[in-house]
PDB file of C-alpha atoms in Angstrom:
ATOM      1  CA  UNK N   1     128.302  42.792 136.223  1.00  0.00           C
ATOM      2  CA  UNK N   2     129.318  40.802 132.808  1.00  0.00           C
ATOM      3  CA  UNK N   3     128.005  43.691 130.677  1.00  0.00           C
ATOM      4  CA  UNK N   4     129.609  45.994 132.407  1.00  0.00           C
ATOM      5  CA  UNK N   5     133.251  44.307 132.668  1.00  0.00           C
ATOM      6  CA  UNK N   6     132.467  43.724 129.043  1.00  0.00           C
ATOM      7  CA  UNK N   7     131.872  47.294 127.831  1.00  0.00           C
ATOM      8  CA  UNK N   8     134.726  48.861 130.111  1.00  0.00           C
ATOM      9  CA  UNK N   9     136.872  46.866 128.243  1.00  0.00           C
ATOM     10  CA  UNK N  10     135.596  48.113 124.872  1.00  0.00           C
ATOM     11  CA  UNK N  11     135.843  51.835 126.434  1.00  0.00           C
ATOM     12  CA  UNK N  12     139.591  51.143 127.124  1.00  0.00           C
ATOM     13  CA  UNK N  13     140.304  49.738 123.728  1.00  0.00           C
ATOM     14  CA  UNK N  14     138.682  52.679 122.254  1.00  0.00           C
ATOM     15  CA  UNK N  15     140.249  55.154 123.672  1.00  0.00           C
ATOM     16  CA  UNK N  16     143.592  53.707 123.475  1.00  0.00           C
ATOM     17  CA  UNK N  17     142.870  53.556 119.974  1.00  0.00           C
ATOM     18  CA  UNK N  18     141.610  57.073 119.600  1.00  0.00           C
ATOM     19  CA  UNK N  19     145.022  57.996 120.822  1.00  0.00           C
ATOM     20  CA  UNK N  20     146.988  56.141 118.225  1.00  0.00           C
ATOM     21  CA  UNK N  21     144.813  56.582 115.243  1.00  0.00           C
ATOM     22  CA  UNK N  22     146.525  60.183 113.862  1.00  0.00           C
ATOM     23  CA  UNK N  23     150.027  59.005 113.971  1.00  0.00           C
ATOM     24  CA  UNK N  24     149.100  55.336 111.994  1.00  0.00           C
ATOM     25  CA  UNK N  25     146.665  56.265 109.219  1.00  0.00           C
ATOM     26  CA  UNK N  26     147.188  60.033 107.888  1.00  0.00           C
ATOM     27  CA  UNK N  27     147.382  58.650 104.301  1.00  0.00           C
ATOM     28  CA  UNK N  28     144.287  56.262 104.605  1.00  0.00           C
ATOM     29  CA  UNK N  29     141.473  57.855 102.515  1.00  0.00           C
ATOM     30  CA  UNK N  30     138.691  55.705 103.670  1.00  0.00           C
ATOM     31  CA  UNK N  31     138.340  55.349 107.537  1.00  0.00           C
ATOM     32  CA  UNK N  32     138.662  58.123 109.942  1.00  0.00           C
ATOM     33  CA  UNK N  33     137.608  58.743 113.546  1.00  0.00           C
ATOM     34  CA  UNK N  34     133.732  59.102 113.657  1.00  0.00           C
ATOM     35  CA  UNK N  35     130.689  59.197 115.933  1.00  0.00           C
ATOM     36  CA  UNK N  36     127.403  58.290 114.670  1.00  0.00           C
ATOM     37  CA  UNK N  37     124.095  56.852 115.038  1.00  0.00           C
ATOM     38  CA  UNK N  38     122.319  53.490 113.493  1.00  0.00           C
ATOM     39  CA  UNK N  39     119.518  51.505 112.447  1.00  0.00           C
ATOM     40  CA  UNK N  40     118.243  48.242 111.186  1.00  0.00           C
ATOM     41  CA  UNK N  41     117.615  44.928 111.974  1.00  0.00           C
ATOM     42  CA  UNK N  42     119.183  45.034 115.810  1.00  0.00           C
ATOM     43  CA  UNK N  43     117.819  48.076 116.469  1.00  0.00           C
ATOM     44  CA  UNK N  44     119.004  51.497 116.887  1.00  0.00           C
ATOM     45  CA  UNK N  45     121.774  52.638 118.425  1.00  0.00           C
ATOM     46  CA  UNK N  46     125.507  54.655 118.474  1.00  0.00           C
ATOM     47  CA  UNK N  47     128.755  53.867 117.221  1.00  0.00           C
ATOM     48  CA  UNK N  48     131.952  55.310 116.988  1.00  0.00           C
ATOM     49  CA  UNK N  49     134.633  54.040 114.452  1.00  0.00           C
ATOM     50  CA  UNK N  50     138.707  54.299 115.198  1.00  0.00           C
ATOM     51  CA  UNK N  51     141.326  53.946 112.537  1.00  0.00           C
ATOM     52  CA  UNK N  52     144.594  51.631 113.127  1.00  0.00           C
ATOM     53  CA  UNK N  53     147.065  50.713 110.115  1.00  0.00           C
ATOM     54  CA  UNK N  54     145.730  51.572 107.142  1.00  0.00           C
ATOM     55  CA  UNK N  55     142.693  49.655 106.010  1.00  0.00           C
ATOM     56  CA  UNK N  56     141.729  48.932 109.017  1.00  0.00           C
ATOM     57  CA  UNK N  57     139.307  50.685 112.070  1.00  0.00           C
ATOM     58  CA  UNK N  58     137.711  49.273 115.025  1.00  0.00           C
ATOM     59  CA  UNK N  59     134.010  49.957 115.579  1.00  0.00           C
ATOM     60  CA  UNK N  60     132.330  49.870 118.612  1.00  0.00           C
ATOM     61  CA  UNK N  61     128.858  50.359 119.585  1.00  0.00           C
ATOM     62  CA  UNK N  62     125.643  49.178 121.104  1.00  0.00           C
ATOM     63  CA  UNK N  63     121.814  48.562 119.713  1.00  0.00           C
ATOM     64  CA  UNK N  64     118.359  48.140 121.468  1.00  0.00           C
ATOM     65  CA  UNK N  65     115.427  46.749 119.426  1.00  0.00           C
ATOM     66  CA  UNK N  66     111.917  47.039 121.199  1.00  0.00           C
ATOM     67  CA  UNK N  67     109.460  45.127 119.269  1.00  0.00           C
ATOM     68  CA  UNK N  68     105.768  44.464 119.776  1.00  0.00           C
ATOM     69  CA  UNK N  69     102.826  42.758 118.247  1.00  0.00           C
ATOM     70  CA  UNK N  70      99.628  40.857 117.897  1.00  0.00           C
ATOM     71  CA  UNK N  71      99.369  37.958 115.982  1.00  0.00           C
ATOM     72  CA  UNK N  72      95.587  36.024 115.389  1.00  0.00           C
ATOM     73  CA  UNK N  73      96.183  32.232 114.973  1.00  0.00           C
ATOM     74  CA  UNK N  74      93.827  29.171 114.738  1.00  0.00           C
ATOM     75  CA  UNK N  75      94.731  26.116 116.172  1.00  0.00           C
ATOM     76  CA  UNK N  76      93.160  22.993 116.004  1.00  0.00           C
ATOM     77  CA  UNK N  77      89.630  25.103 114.570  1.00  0.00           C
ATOM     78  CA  UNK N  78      90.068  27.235 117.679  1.00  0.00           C
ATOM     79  CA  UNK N  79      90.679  31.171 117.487  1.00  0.00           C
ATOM     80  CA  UNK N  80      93.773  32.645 119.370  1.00  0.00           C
ATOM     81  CA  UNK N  81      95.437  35.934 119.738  1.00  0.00           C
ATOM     82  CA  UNK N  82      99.522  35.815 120.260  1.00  0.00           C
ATOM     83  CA  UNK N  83     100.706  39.123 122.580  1.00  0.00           C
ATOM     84  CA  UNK N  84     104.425  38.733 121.529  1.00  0.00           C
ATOM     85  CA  UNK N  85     107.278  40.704 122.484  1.00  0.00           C
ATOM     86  CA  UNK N  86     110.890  40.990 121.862  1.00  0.00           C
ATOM     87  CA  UNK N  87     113.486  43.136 123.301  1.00  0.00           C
ATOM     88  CA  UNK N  88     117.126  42.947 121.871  1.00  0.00           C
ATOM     89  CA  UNK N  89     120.208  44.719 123.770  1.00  0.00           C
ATOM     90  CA  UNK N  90     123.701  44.176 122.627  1.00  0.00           C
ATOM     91  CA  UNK N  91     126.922  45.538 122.901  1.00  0.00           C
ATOM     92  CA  UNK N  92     129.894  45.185 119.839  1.00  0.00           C
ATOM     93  CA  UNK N  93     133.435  45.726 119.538  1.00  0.00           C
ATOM     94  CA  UNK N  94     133.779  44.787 115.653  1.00  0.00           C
ATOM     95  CA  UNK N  95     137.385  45.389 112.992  1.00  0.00           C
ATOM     96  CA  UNK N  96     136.534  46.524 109.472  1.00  0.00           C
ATOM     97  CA  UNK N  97     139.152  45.876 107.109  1.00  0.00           C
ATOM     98  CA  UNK N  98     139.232  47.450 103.589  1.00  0.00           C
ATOM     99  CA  UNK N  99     141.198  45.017 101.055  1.00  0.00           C
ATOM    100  CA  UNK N 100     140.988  47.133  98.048  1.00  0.00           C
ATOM    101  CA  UNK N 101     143.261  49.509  96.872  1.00  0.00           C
ATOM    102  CA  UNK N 102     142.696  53.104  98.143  1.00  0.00           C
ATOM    103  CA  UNK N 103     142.541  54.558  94.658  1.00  0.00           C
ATOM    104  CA  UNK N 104     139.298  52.515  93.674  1.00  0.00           C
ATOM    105  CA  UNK N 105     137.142  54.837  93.848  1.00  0.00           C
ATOM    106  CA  UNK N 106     134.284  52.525  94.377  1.00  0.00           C
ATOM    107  CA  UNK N 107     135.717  49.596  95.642  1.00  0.00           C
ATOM    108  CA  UNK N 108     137.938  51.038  98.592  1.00  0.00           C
ATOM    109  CA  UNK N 109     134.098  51.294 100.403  1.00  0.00           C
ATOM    110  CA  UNK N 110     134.012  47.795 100.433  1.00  0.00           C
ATOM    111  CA  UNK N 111     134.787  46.101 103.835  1.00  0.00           C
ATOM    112  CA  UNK N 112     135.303  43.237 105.334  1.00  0.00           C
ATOM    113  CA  UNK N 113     134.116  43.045 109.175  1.00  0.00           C
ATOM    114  CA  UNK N 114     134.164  40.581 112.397  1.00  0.00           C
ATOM    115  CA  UNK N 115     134.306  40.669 116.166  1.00  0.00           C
ATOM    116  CA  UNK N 116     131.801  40.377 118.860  1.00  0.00           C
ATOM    117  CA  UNK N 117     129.033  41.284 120.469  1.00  0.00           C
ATOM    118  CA  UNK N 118     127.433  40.728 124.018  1.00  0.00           C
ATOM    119  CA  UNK N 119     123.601  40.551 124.228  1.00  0.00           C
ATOM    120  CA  UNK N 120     122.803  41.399 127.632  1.00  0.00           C
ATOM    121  CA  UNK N 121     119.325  41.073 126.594  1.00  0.00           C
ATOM    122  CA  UNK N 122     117.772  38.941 123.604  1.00  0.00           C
ATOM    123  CA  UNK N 123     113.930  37.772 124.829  1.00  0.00           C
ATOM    124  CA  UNK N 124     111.231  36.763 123.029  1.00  0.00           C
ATOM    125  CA  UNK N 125     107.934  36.544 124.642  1.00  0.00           C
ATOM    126  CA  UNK N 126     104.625  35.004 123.471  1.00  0.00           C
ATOM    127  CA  UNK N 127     101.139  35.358 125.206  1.00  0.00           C
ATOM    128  CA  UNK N 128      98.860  32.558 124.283  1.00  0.00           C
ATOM    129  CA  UNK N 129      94.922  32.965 124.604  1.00  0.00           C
ATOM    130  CA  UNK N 130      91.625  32.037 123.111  1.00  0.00           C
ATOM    131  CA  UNK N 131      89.207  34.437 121.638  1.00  0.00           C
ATOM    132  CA  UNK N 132      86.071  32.706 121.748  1.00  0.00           C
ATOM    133  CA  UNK N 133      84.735  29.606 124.399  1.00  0.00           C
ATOM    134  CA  UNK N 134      86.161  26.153 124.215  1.00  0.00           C
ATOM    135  CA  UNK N 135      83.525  23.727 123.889  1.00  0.00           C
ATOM    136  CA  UNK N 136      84.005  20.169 125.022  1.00  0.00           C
ATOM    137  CA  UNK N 137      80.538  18.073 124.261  1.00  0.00           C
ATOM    138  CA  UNK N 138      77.662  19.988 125.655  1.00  0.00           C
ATOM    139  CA  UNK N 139      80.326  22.184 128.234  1.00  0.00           C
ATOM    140  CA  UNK N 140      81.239  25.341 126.920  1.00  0.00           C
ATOM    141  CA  UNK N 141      84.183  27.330 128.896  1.00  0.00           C
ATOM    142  CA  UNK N 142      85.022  30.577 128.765  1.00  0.00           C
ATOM    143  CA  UNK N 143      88.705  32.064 127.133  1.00  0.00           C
ATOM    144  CA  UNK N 144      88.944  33.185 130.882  1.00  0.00           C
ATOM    145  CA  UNK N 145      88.337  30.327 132.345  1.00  0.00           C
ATOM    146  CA  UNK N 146      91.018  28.331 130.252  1.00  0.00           C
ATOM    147  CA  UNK N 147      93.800  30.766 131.104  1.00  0.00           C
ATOM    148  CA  UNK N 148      96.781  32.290 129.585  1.00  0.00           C
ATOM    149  CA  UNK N 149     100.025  30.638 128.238  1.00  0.00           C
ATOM    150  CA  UNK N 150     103.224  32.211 127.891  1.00  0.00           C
ATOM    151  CA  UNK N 151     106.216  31.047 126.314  1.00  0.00           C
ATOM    152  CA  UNK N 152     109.710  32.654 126.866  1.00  0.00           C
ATOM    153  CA  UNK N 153     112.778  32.244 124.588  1.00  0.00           C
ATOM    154  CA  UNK N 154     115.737  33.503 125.846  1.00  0.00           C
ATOM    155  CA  UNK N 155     119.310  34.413 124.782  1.00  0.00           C
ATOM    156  CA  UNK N 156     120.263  36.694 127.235  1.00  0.00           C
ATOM    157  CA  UNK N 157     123.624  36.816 128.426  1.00  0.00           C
ATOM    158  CA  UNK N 158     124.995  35.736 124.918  1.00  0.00           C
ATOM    159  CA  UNK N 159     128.735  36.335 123.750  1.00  0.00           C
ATOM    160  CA  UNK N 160     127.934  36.231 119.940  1.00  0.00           C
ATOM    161  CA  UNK N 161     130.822  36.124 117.377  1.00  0.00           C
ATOM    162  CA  UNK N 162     129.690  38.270 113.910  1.00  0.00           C
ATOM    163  CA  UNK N 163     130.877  38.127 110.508  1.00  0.00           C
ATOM    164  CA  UNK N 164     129.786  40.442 107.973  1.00  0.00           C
ATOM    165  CA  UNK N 165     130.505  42.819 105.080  1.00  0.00           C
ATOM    166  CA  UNK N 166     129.963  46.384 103.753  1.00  0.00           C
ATOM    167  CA  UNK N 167     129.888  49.590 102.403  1.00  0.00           C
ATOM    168  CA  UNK N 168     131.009  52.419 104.436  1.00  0.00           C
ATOM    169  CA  UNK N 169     131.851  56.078 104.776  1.00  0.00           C
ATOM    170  CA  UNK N 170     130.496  57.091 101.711  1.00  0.00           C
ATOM    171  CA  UNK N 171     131.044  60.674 102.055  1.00  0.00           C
ATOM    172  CA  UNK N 172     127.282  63.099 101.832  1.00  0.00           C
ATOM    173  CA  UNK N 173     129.245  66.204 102.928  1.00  0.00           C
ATOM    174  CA  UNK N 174     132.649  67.018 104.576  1.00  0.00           C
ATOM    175  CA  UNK N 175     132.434  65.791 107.912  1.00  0.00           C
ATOM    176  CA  UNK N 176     129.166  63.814 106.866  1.00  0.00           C
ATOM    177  CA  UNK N 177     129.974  59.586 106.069  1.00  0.00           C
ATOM    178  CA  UNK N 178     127.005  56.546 105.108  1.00  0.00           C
ATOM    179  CA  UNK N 179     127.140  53.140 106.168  1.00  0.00           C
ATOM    180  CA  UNK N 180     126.109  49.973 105.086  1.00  0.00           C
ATOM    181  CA  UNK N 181     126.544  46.629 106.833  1.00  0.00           C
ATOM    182  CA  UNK N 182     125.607  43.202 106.360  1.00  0.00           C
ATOM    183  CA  UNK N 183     125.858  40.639 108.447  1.00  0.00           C
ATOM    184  CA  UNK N 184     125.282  38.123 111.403  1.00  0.00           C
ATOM    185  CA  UNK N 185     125.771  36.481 114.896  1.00  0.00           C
ATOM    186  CA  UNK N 186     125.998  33.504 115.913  1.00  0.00           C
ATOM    187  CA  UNK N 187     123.935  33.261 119.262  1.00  0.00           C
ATOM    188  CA  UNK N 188     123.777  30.859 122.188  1.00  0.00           C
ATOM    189  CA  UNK N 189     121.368  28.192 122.334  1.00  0.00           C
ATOM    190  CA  UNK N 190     118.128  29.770 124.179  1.00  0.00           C
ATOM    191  CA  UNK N 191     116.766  28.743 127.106  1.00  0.00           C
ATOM    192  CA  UNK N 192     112.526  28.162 126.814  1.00  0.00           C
ATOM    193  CA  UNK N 193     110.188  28.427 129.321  1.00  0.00           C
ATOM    194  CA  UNK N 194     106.697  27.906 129.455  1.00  0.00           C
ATOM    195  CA  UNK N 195     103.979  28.880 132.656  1.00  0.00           C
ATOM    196  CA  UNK N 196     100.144  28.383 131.708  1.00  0.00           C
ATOM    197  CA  UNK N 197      97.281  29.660 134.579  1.00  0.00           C
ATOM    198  CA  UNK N 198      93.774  28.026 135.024  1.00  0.00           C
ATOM    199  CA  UNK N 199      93.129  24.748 132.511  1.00  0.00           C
ATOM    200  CA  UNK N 200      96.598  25.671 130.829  1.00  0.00           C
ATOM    201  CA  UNK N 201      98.643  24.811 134.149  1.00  0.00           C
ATOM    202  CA  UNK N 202     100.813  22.110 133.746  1.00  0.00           C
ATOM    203  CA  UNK N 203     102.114  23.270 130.522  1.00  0.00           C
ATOM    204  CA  UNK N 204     106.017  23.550 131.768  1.00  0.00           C
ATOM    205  CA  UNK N 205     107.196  20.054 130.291  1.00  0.00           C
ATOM    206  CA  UNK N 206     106.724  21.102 126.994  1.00  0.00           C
ATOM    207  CA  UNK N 207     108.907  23.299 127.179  1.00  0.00           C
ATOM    208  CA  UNK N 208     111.891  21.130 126.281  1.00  0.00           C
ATOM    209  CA  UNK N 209     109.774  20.113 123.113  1.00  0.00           C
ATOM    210  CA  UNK N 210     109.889  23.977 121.828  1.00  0.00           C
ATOM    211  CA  UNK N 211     113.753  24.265 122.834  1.00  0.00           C
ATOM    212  CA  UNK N 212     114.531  21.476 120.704  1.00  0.00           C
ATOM    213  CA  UNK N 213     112.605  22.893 118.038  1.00  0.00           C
ATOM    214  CA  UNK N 214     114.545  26.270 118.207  1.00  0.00           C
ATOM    215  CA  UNK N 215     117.995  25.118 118.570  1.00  0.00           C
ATOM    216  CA  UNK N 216     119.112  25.975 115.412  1.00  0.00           C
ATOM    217  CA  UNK N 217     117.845  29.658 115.515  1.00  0.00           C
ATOM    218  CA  UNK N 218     121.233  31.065 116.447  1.00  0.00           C
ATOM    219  CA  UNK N 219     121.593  33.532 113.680  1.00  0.00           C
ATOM    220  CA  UNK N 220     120.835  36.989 114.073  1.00  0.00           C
ATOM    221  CA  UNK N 221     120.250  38.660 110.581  1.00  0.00           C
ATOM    222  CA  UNK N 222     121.672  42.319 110.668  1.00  0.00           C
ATOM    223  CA  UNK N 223     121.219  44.756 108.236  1.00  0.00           C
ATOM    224  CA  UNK N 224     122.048  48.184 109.183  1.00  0.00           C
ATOM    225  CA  UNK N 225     122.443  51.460 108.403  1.00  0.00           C
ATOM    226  CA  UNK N 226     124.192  54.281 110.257  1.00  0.00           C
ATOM    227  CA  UNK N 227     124.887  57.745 109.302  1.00  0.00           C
ATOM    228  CA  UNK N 228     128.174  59.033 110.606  1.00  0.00           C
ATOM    229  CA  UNK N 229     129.878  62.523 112.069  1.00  0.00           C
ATOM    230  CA  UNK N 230     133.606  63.018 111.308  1.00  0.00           C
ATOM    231  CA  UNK N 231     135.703  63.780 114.110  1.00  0.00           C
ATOM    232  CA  UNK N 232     139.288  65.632 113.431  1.00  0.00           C
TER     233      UNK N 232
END
């Protein structure tokens, strides 16, 4: 229900917007309405950017990142493989403001952008299992036998302020624009959770341990690119 309260109210704002935009900025050479598409660092995704006031636009968008891989890792002289998983799903309502003078030719690209964004997902998953037996004195168990451990971080849920900068509509064509944006957001604190099977049961108090060593990992690194369509 919270993502969808929160991107009704983006809708709304952007079409209000949309509305508005001819009448306020029909000498600003740098931001016009557009529709486009994106990629980097949170994923790919659309966005659609409004003019209001010269040398300033609201953007809004969303992003999904699938990401998957396998990681081999010794511990302790023992042989693991690391399934892990992440899955990123946000939601943004950002303002870009230009503070240069429009006849810069270079430097009325530059922008200044903040706002927020609403992950309704943000998971990382790891699976946790030998390769080869565990051997304890003359007892030698198998990876099966020891079992599986899974660790979950999780940020979902999380109202994220962002602060960033960038060059945009760069123009490749007439109704053609290039973006590029640099920036971050500041997460919640995730929740961990840890479930081990066989041998590995019991597991779930350490859990706390690998929160407190992840607190701090609240910033979300984006780097993105988007290619935009002009609309009239």
């Amino acid at each position: 229900m919270k993502p969808l309260l929160y991107l009704t109210s983006v809708l709304c704002v952007l079409l209000g917007s949309f509305s508005q935009a001819k009448s306020q900025t029909v000498d600003n050479p740098v931001y016009v309405r557009s529709i486009g598409i994106q990629a980097g660092t949170q994923g790919v995704g659309v966005t659609f950017s409004v003019p209001f006031q010269n040398h300033l636009a609201l953007r809004a968008g969303a992003a999904f990142l699938p990401f998957d891989t396998d990681v081999l890792k010794t511990y302790n002289n023992y042989k693991t493989t690391n399934d892990i998983t992440a899955r990123l799903s946000n939601v943004h309502l950002l303002v870009d403001w230009t503070p240069f003078d429009d006849h810069d030719n270079f430097g009325k690209h530059f922008a200044l952008s903040t706002g927020m964004g609403f992950f309704y997902k943000a998971r990382g998953t790891f699976v946790t299992k030998l390769t080869e037996p565990y051997q304890y004195g003359e007892i030698v168990v198998a990876p099966e036998d020891i079992g599986v451990l899974t660790t979950s971080i999780d940020w979902d849920f999380s109202l994220a302020p962002y602060l960033g900068l960038g060059l945009q509509n760069f123009n490749l064509g007439p109704k053609i624009g290039l973006d590029f944006n640099l920036g971050a957001y500041y997460l919640n604190k995730p929740d961990v959770r840890i479930v081990g099977t066989n041998l590995l049961d019991g597991n779930e108090a350490n859990a706390k341990i690998v929160e407190e060593n992840v607190k701090k990992y609240r910033f979300l690194p984006v780097a993105q690119l988007s290619l935009s369509y002009k609309i009239k």
